Short mmCIF file of C-alpha atoms and ligand atoms in Angstrom, two decimals:
data_model
loop_
_atom_site.label_atom_id
_atom_site.label_comp_id
_atom_site.label_asym_id
_atom_site.label_seq_id
_atom_site.Cartn_x
_atom_site.Cartn_y
_atom_site.Cartn_z
CA UNK A 1 -7.70 69.71 43.74
CA UNK A 2 -5.36 69.15 46.65
CA UNK A 3 -6.66 72.22 48.45
CA UNK A 4 -10.14 70.74 48.51
CA UNK A 5 -9.01 67.53 50.13
CA UNK A 6 -9.49 67.41 53.85
CA UNK A 7 -6.87 66.73 56.47
CA UNK A 8 -7.13 65.49 60.04
CA UNK A 9 -6.56 68.33 62.48
CA UNK A 10 -3.88 66.52 64.45
CA UNK A 11 -2.16 63.26 65.16
CA UNK A 12 -4.86 62.47 67.68
CA UNK A 13 -7.53 63.14 65.07
CA UNK A 14 -5.98 60.60 62.75
CA UNK A 15 -5.49 58.06 65.52
CA UNK A 16 -9.09 58.33 66.68
CA UNK A 17 -10.48 58.10 63.17
CA UNK A 18 -8.25 55.17 62.20
CA UNK A 19 -8.98 53.41 65.48
CA UNK A 20 -12.66 54.13 64.87
CA UNK A 21 -12.36 52.33 61.59
CA UNK A 22 -10.41 49.43 63.05
CA UNK A 23 -12.57 48.91 66.12
CA UNK A 24 -15.74 47.31 64.82
CA UNK A 25 -17.97 44.29 65.05
CA UNK A 26 -14.88 42.20 64.36
CA UNK A 27 -13.34 43.26 67.65
CA UNK A 28 -16.39 43.22 69.86
CA UNK A 29 -17.86 39.97 68.66
CA UNK A 30 -15.68 38.22 66.06
CA UNK A 31 -12.56 38.09 68.20
CA UNK A 32 -14.17 36.78 71.42
CA UNK A 33 -16.01 34.05 69.48
CA UNK A 34 -12.87 32.92 67.71
CA UNK A 35 -10.71 33.08 70.80
CA UNK A 36 -13.15 31.11 72.90
CA UNK A 37 -13.65 28.37 70.34
CA UNK A 38 -10.01 28.09 69.35
CA UNK A 39 -7.97 27.61 72.46
CA UNK A 40 -8.33 30.90 74.37
CA UNK A 41 -4.93 32.39 75.04
CA UNK A 42 -3.37 30.05 72.47
CA UNK A 43 -5.41 31.85 69.81
CA UNK A 44 -4.54 35.20 71.37
CA UNK A 45 -0.82 34.50 71.06
CA UNK A 46 -1.13 33.60 67.37
CA UNK A 47 -3.33 36.62 66.78
CA UNK A 48 -0.86 38.97 68.47
CA UNK A 49 1.99 37.55 66.42
CA UNK A 50 0.04 38.19 63.22
CA UNK A 51 -0.82 41.73 64.26
CA UNK A 52 2.77 42.63 65.16
CA UNK A 53 4.74 40.74 62.55
CA UNK A 54 2.45 40.65 59.52
CA UNK A 55 -0.27 43.29 59.78
CA UNK A 56 1.85 46.10 61.21
CA UNK A 57 4.14 46.41 58.16
CA UNK A 58 1.12 46.30 55.81
CA UNK A 59 -0.54 49.07 57.85
CA UNK A 60 2.58 51.20 57.58
CA UNK A 61 2.65 50.49 53.83
CA UNK A 62 -0.96 51.55 53.30
CA UNK A 63 -0.68 54.75 55.35
CA UNK A 64 2.58 55.70 53.65
CA UNK A 65 1.04 55.17 50.19
CA UNK A 66 -1.80 57.50 51.06
CA UNK A 67 0.35 60.17 52.63
CA UNK A 68 2.91 60.18 49.81
CA UNK A 69 0.32 60.46 47.04
CA UNK A 70 -2.36 62.44 48.90
CA UNK A 71 -4.84 60.35 46.96
CA UNK A 72 -7.48 57.63 47.15
CA UNK A 73 -6.32 54.04 46.41
CA UNK A 74 -6.62 54.35 42.61
CA UNK A 75 -4.70 57.64 42.61
CA UNK A 76 -2.13 56.28 45.07
CA UNK A 77 -1.30 53.13 43.10
CA UNK A 78 -1.33 55.12 39.88
CA UNK A 79 0.73 58.18 40.95
CA UNK A 80 3.34 56.22 42.84
CA UNK A 81 3.88 53.95 39.81
CA UNK A 82 4.05 56.92 37.41
CA UNK A 83 0.69 56.20 35.89
CA UNK A 84 1.19 52.50 35.23
CA UNK A 85 -2.13 51.12 33.98
CA UNK A 86 -1.74 47.75 35.60
CA UNK A 87 -1.23 49.25 39.06
CA UNK A 88 -4.08 51.65 38.46
CA UNK A 89 -6.33 48.63 37.98
CA UNK A 90 -5.04 47.13 41.20
CA UNK A 91 -6.08 50.43 42.82
CA UNK A 92 -9.56 49.97 41.35
CA UNK A 93 -9.80 46.67 43.19
CA UNK A 94 -8.96 48.59 46.38
CA UNK A 95 -12.00 50.83 45.74
CA UNK A 96 -14.48 48.18 44.58
CA UNK A 97 -13.65 45.95 47.56
CA UNK A 98 -14.47 48.55 50.22
CA UNK A 99 -17.62 49.46 48.33
CA UNK A 100 -18.82 45.86 48.44
CA UNK A 101 -17.80 45.43 52.05
CA UNK A 102 -19.70 48.60 52.92
CA UNK A 103 -22.82 46.92 51.50
CA UNK A 104 -22.73 43.93 53.80
CA UNK A 105 -21.48 45.98 56.75
CA UNK A 106 -24.42 48.37 56.35
CA UNK A 107 -26.87 45.47 56.54
CA UNK A 108 -25.21 44.08 59.67
CA UNK A 109 -25.15 47.53 61.28
CA UNK A 110 -28.86 47.92 60.55
CA UNK A 111 -29.54 44.66 62.44
CA UNK A 112 -27.60 46.09 65.35
CA UNK A 113 -29.77 49.20 65.26
CA UNK A 114 -32.86 46.97 65.33
CA UNK A 115 -31.58 45.11 68.40
CA UNK A 116 -30.49 48.32 70.11
CA UNK A 117 -33.89 49.95 69.64
CA UNK A 118 -35.85 46.82 70.56
CA UNK A 119 -33.81 46.30 73.73
CA UNK A 120 -34.36 49.94 74.64
CA UNK A 121 -38.09 49.59 74.09
CA UNK A 122 -38.19 46.71 76.53
CA UNK A 123 -38.51 43.90 74.00
CA UNK A 124 -35.55 41.86 75.18
CA UNK A 125 -37.76 38.80 75.60
CA UNK A 126 -38.68 39.04 71.90
CA UNK A 127 -35.04 39.37 70.91
CA UNK A 128 -34.18 36.27 72.90
CA UNK A 129 -36.75 34.06 71.19
CA UNK A 130 -35.14 31.44 68.93
CA UNK A 131 -36.52 32.70 65.63
CA UNK A 132 -36.01 36.41 66.40
CA UNK A 133 -33.13 36.97 64.03
CA UNK A 134 -34.82 35.23 61.11
CA UNK A 135 -37.96 37.20 61.79
CA UNK A 136 -36.33 40.62 62.01
CA UNK A 137 -33.88 40.16 59.15
CA UNK A 138 -36.58 39.02 56.75
CA UNK A 139 -39.04 41.73 57.67
CA UNK A 140 -39.64 44.85 55.54
CA UNK A 141 -39.30 46.77 58.82
CA UNK A 142 -35.57 46.55 58.09
CA UNK A 143 -35.99 49.39 55.62
CA UNK A 144 -37.34 51.64 58.34
CA UNK A 145 -34.03 51.17 60.12
CA UNK A 146 -31.83 51.37 57.05
CA UNK A 147 -33.06 54.78 55.96
CA UNK A 148 -32.06 56.67 59.15
CA UNK A 149 -28.84 54.67 59.40
CA UNK A 150 -27.75 55.63 55.90
CA UNK A 151 -28.88 59.20 56.52
CA UNK A 152 -26.67 59.34 59.62
CA UNK A 153 -23.63 57.90 57.82
CA UNK A 154 -23.95 60.39 54.97
CA UNK A 155 -24.64 63.24 57.37
CA UNK A 156 -21.33 62.50 59.11
CA UNK A 157 -19.53 62.20 55.78
CA UNK A 158 -21.03 65.44 54.50
CA UNK A 159 -19.11 67.23 57.26
CA UNK A 160 -15.88 66.28 55.49
CA UNK A 161 -12.72 64.85 57.00
CA UNK A 162 -12.27 67.18 59.94
CA UNK A 163 -15.80 68.22 60.87
CA UNK A 164 -17.39 64.95 59.90
CA UNK A 165 -15.23 61.83 60.23
CA UNK A 166 -12.86 63.17 62.86
CA UNK A 167 -15.52 64.86 64.94
CA UNK A 168 -17.66 61.73 65.04
CA UNK A 169 -14.65 59.65 66.09
CA UNK A 170 -13.73 62.17 68.78
CA UNK A 171 -17.14 61.71 70.36
CA UNK A 172 -17.83 58.05 69.70
CA UNK A 173 -14.47 56.44 70.41
CA UNK A 174 -13.88 57.67 73.96
CA UNK A 175 -17.53 56.95 74.80
CA UNK A 176 -17.13 53.45 73.41
CA UNK A 177 -14.04 52.77 75.50
CA UNK A 178 -15.72 54.01 78.68
CA UNK A 179 -18.84 51.92 78.02
CA UNK A 180 -16.79 48.83 77.24
CA UNK A 181 -14.74 49.14 80.42
CA UNK A 182 -17.81 49.78 82.56
CA UNK A 183 -19.73 46.87 81.07
CA UNK A 184 -16.78 44.48 81.36
CA UNK A 185 -16.16 45.58 84.98
CA UNK A 186 -19.79 44.96 85.80
CA UNK A 187 -19.85 41.52 84.20
CA UNK A 188 -16.65 40.54 85.98
CA UNK A 189 -18.35 41.07 89.32
CA UNK A 190 -21.02 38.45 88.56
CA UNK A 191 -20.83 35.06 90.19
CA UNK A 192 -18.98 32.45 88.08
CA UNK A 193 -17.49 35.15 85.85
CA UNK A 194 -14.06 33.91 86.90
CA UNK A 195 -14.66 30.64 85.05
CA UNK A 196 -15.15 32.57 81.83
CA UNK A 197 -11.95 34.51 82.45
CA UNK A 198 -10.06 31.30 83.13
CA UNK A 199 -11.48 29.73 80.03
CA UNK A 200 -10.49 32.77 78.00
CA UNK A 201 -6.99 33.10 79.34
CA UNK A 202 -5.78 29.53 79.79
CA UNK A 203 -4.12 28.44 76.55
CA UNK A 204 -5.25 25.19 74.95
CA UNK A 205 -2.82 24.50 72.14
CA UNK A 206 -4.55 21.25 71.19
CA UNK A 207 -7.21 23.30 69.43
CA UNK A 208 -4.76 24.99 67.09
CA UNK A 209 -4.71 23.61 63.58
CA UNK A 210 -4.19 25.07 60.13
CA UNK A 211 -7.69 26.42 59.82
CA UNK A 212 -7.39 28.21 63.20
CA UNK A 213 -4.14 29.82 62.04
CA UNK A 214 -5.84 30.84 58.81
CA UNK A 215 -8.80 32.25 60.73
CA UNK A 216 -6.51 34.22 63.06
CA UNK A 217 -4.80 35.79 60.09
CA UNK A 218 -8.12 36.69 58.42
CA UNK A 219 -9.42 38.13 61.65
CA UNK A 220 -6.34 40.25 62.34
CA UNK A 221 -6.37 41.61 58.81
CA UNK A 222 -10.06 42.47 58.83
CA UNK A 223 -9.95 43.89 62.32
CA UNK A 224 -7.18 46.34 61.44
CA UNK A 225 -9.16 47.51 58.39
CA UNK A 226 -6.42 46.32 56.03
CA UNK A 227 -6.84 45.49 52.36
CA UNK A 228 -9.83 47.83 52.08
CA UNK A 229 -8.07 50.98 50.89
CA UNK A 230 -9.17 52.63 54.14
CA UNK A 231 -5.73 53.29 55.54
CA UNK A 232 -4.49 54.48 52.15
CA UNK A 233 -7.31 57.03 52.12
CA UNK A 234 -6.98 58.02 55.78
CA UNK A 235 -3.19 58.19 55.22
CA UNK A 236 -3.87 60.77 52.51
CA UNK A 237 -5.42 63.00 55.20
CA UNK A 238 -2.47 62.47 57.57
CA UNK A 239 -0.05 65.31 58.20
CA UNK A 240 3.54 65.09 56.92
CA UNK A 241 4.80 66.37 60.25
CA UNK A 242 3.55 63.39 62.22
CA UNK A 243 5.15 60.01 62.65
CA UNK A 244 3.53 57.13 60.77
CA UNK A 245 5.15 54.50 62.98
CA UNK A 246 3.91 56.07 66.18
CA UNK A 247 0.33 56.42 64.96
CA UNK A 248 0.28 52.92 63.49
CA UNK A 249 1.48 51.44 66.77
CA UNK A 250 -1.20 53.32 68.65
CA UNK A 251 -4.01 52.26 66.31
CA UNK A 252 -2.95 48.61 66.23
CA UNK A 253 -2.61 48.51 70.03
CA UNK A 254 -5.99 50.15 70.61
CA UNK A 255 -7.67 47.77 68.21
CA UNK A 256 -6.13 44.74 69.89
CA UNK A 257 -6.83 46.04 73.39
CA UNK A 258 -10.50 46.55 72.55
CA UNK A 259 -10.76 43.04 71.09
CA UNK A 260 -9.12 41.60 74.19
CA UNK A 261 -11.38 43.55 76.54
CA UNK A 262 -14.45 42.46 74.59
CA UNK A 263 -13.42 38.88 75.39
CA UNK A 264 -13.38 39.84 79.08
CA UNK A 265 -16.94 41.02 78.68
CA UNK A 266 -18.51 38.30 76.58
CA UNK A 267 -17.03 35.10 77.99
CA UNK A 268 -17.58 35.92 81.66
CA UNK A 269 -21.14 36.98 80.79
CA UNK A 270 -21.77 33.60 79.19
CA UNK A 271 -20.18 31.63 82.02
CA UNK A 272 -21.91 33.67 84.70
CA UNK A 273 -25.26 32.68 83.28
CA UNK A 274 -24.35 29.13 82.26
CA UNK A 275 -21.58 27.85 84.51
CA UNK A 276 -20.01 24.72 83.14
CA UNK A 277 -20.96 25.43 79.53
CA UNK A 278 -18.68 23.84 76.97
CA UNK A 279 -17.34 26.27 74.38
CA UNK A 280 -18.28 23.80 71.68
CA UNK A 281 -21.87 24.72 72.42
CA UNK A 282 -21.21 28.36 71.58
CA UNK A 283 -22.33 29.63 68.25
CA UNK A 284 -19.76 29.30 65.45
CA UNK A 285 -20.42 32.62 63.82
CA UNK A 286 -20.30 36.16 65.11
CA UNK A 287 -23.73 36.76 63.64
CA UNK A 288 -25.17 33.79 65.52
CA UNK A 289 -23.52 34.90 68.74
CA UNK A 290 -24.58 38.51 68.67
CA UNK A 291 -28.10 38.13 67.33
CA UNK A 292 -29.23 34.86 68.88
CA UNK A 293 -27.00 33.76 71.69
CA UNK A 294 -26.22 37.01 73.51
CA UNK A 295 -29.83 38.22 73.75
CA UNK A 296 -30.60 34.95 75.55
CA UNK A 297 -27.70 35.53 77.93
CA UNK A 298 -28.92 39.07 78.63
CA UNK A 299 -32.43 37.80 79.26
CA UNK A 300 -31.10 35.24 81.73
CA UNK A 301 -29.61 38.15 83.69
CA UNK A 302 -33.22 38.88 84.62
CA UNK A 303 -32.81 36.47 87.52
CA UNK A 304 -30.23 38.73 89.18
CA UNK A 305 -31.03 42.17 87.80
CA UNK A 306 -34.72 42.04 87.05
CA UNK A 307 -36.12 42.53 83.55
CA UNK A 308 -35.41 46.26 83.48
CA UNK A 309 -31.81 45.75 84.62
CA UNK A 310 -31.23 43.04 82.04
CA UNK A 311 -32.69 45.32 79.36
CA UNK A 312 -30.33 48.12 80.37
CA UNK A 313 -27.32 45.82 80.08
CA UNK A 314 -28.50 44.63 76.65
CA UNK A 315 -29.15 48.17 75.48
CA UNK A 316 -25.73 49.41 76.59
CA UNK A 317 -24.12 46.46 74.85
CA UNK A 318 -25.89 47.13 71.55
CA UNK A 319 -25.17 50.88 71.76
CA UNK A 320 -21.51 49.97 72.23
CA UNK A 321 -21.52 47.71 69.17
CA UNK A 322 -23.44 50.32 67.22
CA UNK A 323 -20.84 53.03 67.92
CA UNK A 324 -18.07 50.68 66.87
CA UNK A 325 -19.89 49.70 63.69
CA UNK A 326 -20.81 53.28 62.81
CA UNK A 327 -17.24 54.60 62.80
CA UNK A 328 -16.17 51.59 60.70
CA UNK A 329 -19.02 52.12 58.29
CA UNK A 330 -18.17 55.79 57.90
CA UNK A 331 -14.54 54.94 57.16
CA UNK A 332 -15.33 52.43 54.48
CA UNK A 333 -17.98 54.58 52.81
CA UNK A 334 -15.41 57.36 52.47
CA UNK A 335 -13.22 55.36 50.04
CA UNK A 336 -15.39 55.53 46.91
CA UNK A 337 -16.17 59.15 47.80
CA UNK A 338 -12.50 60.11 47.94
CA UNK A 339 -12.02 58.23 44.67
CA UNK A 340 -14.70 60.30 42.94
CA UNK A 341 -13.39 63.56 44.42
CA UNK A 342 -9.81 62.90 43.27
CA UNK A 343 -10.25 61.11 39.99
CA UNK A 344 -13.38 62.33 38.23
CA UNK A 345 -13.16 65.01 39.81
CA UNK A 346 -16.46 65.52 41.59
CA UNK A 347 -17.26 68.01 44.29
CA UNK A 348 -17.63 66.23 47.60
CA UNK A 349 -21.37 66.87 47.54
CA UNK A 350 -21.78 65.23 44.11
CA UNK A 351 -19.67 62.27 45.20
CA UNK A 352 -21.80 61.86 48.32
CA UNK A 353 -24.99 61.77 46.28
CA UNK A 354 -23.65 59.24 43.77
CA UNK A 355 -22.30 57.02 46.54
CA UNK A 356 -25.56 57.24 48.47
CA UNK A 357 -27.41 56.12 45.34
CA UNK A 358 -25.17 53.13 44.58
CA UNK A 359 -24.94 52.04 48.18
CA UNK A 360 -28.70 52.20 48.65
CA UNK A 361 -29.38 50.02 45.61
CA UNK A 362 -26.92 47.32 46.68
CA UNK A 363 -28.03 47.48 50.30
CA UNK A 364 -31.65 47.00 49.27
CA UNK A 365 -30.70 43.93 47.22
CA UNK A 366 -28.61 42.51 50.06
CA UNK A 367 -31.42 43.10 52.57
CA UNK A 368 -33.96 41.44 50.30
CA UNK A 369 -31.70 38.39 50.13
CA UNK A 370 -32.71 37.35 53.66
CA UNK A 371 -35.94 35.78 52.58
CA UNK A 372 -37.83 38.74 51.18
CA UNK A 373 -36.97 37.95 47.54
CA UNK A 374 -36.44 34.32 46.58
CA UNK A 375 -34.14 34.92 43.63
CA UNK A 376 -31.77 36.90 45.85
CA UNK A 377 -32.07 34.49 48.76
CA UNK A 378 -31.07 31.49 46.62
CA UNK A 379 -28.86 33.51 44.34
CA UNK A 380 -26.13 31.01 43.47
CA UNK A 381 -24.69 27.72 44.53
CA UNK A 382 -20.99 26.98 44.93
CA UNK A 383 -18.74 24.88 47.12
CA UNK A 384 -21.76 22.62 47.52
CA UNK A 385 -23.78 25.31 49.32
CA UNK A 386 -26.74 27.46 48.29
CA UNK A 387 -25.79 31.13 48.72
CA UNK A 388 -27.69 34.39 48.91
CA UNK A 389 -26.68 37.68 47.31
CA UNK A 390 -25.41 38.82 50.72
CA UNK A 391 -23.33 35.62 51.10
CA UNK A 392 -21.84 36.14 47.67
CA UNK A 393 -20.65 39.66 48.52
CA UNK A 394 -19.24 38.50 51.83
CA UNK A 395 -17.51 35.44 50.34
CA UNK A 396 -15.99 37.22 47.38
CA UNK A 397 -14.92 40.52 48.86
CA UNK A 398 -14.51 40.00 52.56
CA UNK A 399 -13.25 36.43 52.61
CA UNK A 400 -11.36 36.36 49.34
CA UNK A 401 -10.33 39.68 47.81
CA UNK A 402 -9.25 41.28 51.09
CA UNK A 403 -5.99 39.32 51.50
CA UNK A 404 -5.39 39.69 47.76
CA UNK A 405 -5.48 43.48 48.04
CA UNK A 406 -3.13 43.18 51.03
CA UNK A 407 -0.80 41.10 48.88
CA UNK A 408 -0.75 43.77 46.16
CA UNK A 409 0.07 46.48 48.75
CA UNK A 410 3.13 44.48 49.89
CA UNK A 411 4.36 43.80 46.37
CA UNK A 412 3.78 47.42 45.45
CA UNK A 413 5.63 48.89 48.42
CA UNK A 414 8.49 46.42 48.25
CA UNK A 415 9.05 46.13 44.53
CA UNK A 416 7.37 48.88 42.56
CA UNK A 417 7.53 51.89 44.85
CA UNK A 418 10.82 50.42 45.94
CA UNK A 419 12.17 50.31 49.37
CA UNK A 420 13.91 53.65 49.13
CA UNK A 421 10.86 55.74 48.17
CA UNK A 422 8.66 53.90 50.63
CA UNK A 423 11.12 54.11 53.49
CA UNK A 424 11.71 57.82 52.83
CA UNK A 425 8.00 58.50 53.13
CA UNK A 426 7.76 56.63 56.42
CA UNK A 427 10.78 58.61 57.66
CA UNK A 428 9.22 62.03 56.96
CA UNK A 429 8.88 63.70 60.32
CA UNK A 430 10.70 60.68 61.79
CA UNK A 431 14.33 60.81 60.62
CA UNK A 432 15.68 58.12 62.99
CA UNK A 433 13.50 55.59 61.16
CA UNK A 434 15.97 55.47 58.27
CA UNK A 435 18.58 52.83 58.99
CA UNK A 436 16.71 51.57 62.05
CA UNK A 437 16.11 47.90 62.72
CA UNK A 438 12.41 48.49 62.24
CA UNK A 439 13.00 49.87 58.76
CA UNK A 440 15.01 46.78 57.89
CA UNK A 441 12.33 44.49 59.30
CA UNK A 442 9.50 46.22 57.45
CA UNK A 443 11.44 46.28 54.16
CA UNK A 444 12.45 42.65 54.49
CA UNK A 445 9.09 41.30 55.63
CA UNK A 446 7.09 43.13 52.98
CA UNK A 447 9.32 41.81 50.23
CA UNK A 448 9.45 38.22 51.47
CA UNK A 449 7.21 36.30 53.82
CA UNK A 450 4.24 38.65 54.26
CA UNK A 451 3.15 38.52 50.59
CA UNK A 452 3.65 34.75 50.67
CA UNK A 453 1.41 34.42 53.74
CA UNK A 454 -1.27 36.66 52.25
CA UNK A 455 -1.24 34.78 48.97
CA UNK A 456 -1.52 31.47 50.85
CA UNK A 457 -4.48 32.78 52.85
CA UNK A 458 -6.09 34.00 49.65
CA UNK A 459 -5.60 30.65 47.91
CA UNK A 460 -6.86 28.71 50.91
CA UNK A 461 -9.96 30.89 51.24
CA UNK A 462 -10.76 30.43 47.54
CA UNK A 463 -10.32 26.66 47.81
CA UNK A 464 -12.41 26.40 50.96
CA UNK A 465 -15.26 28.66 50.01
CA UNK A 466 -15.66 27.95 46.34
CA UNK A 467 -14.45 24.36 46.11
CA UNK A 468 -15.02 23.08 49.66
CA UNK A 469 -11.41 22.01 49.85
CA UNK A 470 -8.83 22.76 52.57
CA UNK A 471 -5.42 23.37 50.99
CA UNK A 472 -3.63 23.50 54.32
CA UNK A 473 -4.50 20.04 55.46
CA UNK A 474 -2.50 19.65 58.65
N1 LIG B 1 -12.19 46.70 61.45
C1 LIG B 1 -13.58 46.50 61.35
C2 LIG B 1 -14.08 45.49 62.35
O1 LIG B 1 -13.31 44.97 63.09
C3 LIG B 1 -13.85 46.02 60.00
C4 LIG B 1 -14.35 47.03 59.10
C5 LIG B 1 -13.78 48.26 59.01
C6 LIG B 1 -15.39 46.75 58.35
C7 LIG B 1 -14.28 49.16 58.19
C8 LIG B 1 -15.92 47.64 57.53
C9 LIG B 1 -15.35 48.86 57.48
O2 LIG B 1 -15.26 45.20 62.40
#
């Protein structure tokens, strides 16, 4: 079957596709919200430390697993452990998790499409009204947006690795970077923007506590697309001649740079329109910020740009977020497809059809859980809170299972695949890696403190979400 598997055309192809996966809503919205509420540069420093010291080795581990096995996560865990059943099941978790995350990410991306189209049609004032999000998300009109969105995702995936995923990333990623830089440069010229920059960049360590550290770790992990089997799968399309370390560094840096730049766009925009605002007044969640708060900020720009100008800024912003979300959505939808192609084995076309069917069913249920169907809206209750079907998927797979999968990757690379096999794979096409300080650091960290940190994050998330209890009470 190996001949039927795709491969990225070049190092740049892999980097763009992996960066396309990593750069998503998490970078453009999640990071700026967290940084602004949690001490600005103080949060940034903790985040950077997590990216470099904890996430980087896990990224290298995932990519190496994929490249060595040339398989999806189930095949990778299974082949590299000589068919061990237990590890194969761990691999299954690394396919089910991305599937479930793709469900909630599709719904969020569809909301972005709604906002993008409405802003373009000149309905910014509607979007800025307080009940807009509740109204749109609970309206059957959502399905009119979901159908073309899913069609686009599967159209890209039907092109395969090189002519689908890579080609889309080659177009969307550079455009995204240009739009982000232009938008941030524009916002920085507005009056009072400097206050937002100061707020963003002056560290306030008094805001750092255990839950902020936990949130920084979750954010870094999610933002780099770790624990979702994505980098294992993309690693399986990565050439043996290229250097894993180089590409990983590039992807991690791009992802972090985009998150940082997004902060330079969002905070100055908020401060320019509301000088003197206290960050405590900002929305707590990314969803609240992007779908309620930011449309109001854009509408306020009417005073300086006119309604049409404000609508243009809003439209460009939502197009930017849409591009970022689309490349992430494509990457995560590829995982179950590659699983079916390798393991059943299905032709790519069959796998696409089956995945489209499953994804559509779950997406419909998740969309209905925003008020359209009562039983899905009040699906379960735990941790003292009533939860919808959408919440359940997000809590279980995004908040909880993600660090657990990351933990299994570390244990696998460090103990089962053993340091020698793992290090040899990373050193293919990069001989000086063997014996380097970096090799020692990656080997040591993956076998010691990284799995401990990931397990602690997992345990704390379980305690917080399902039992309303904070394990790290300092
Ligand atoms: N890295 C993405 C982000 O920051 C997360 C993601 C990737 C989600 C792939 C889904 C699929 O938003």
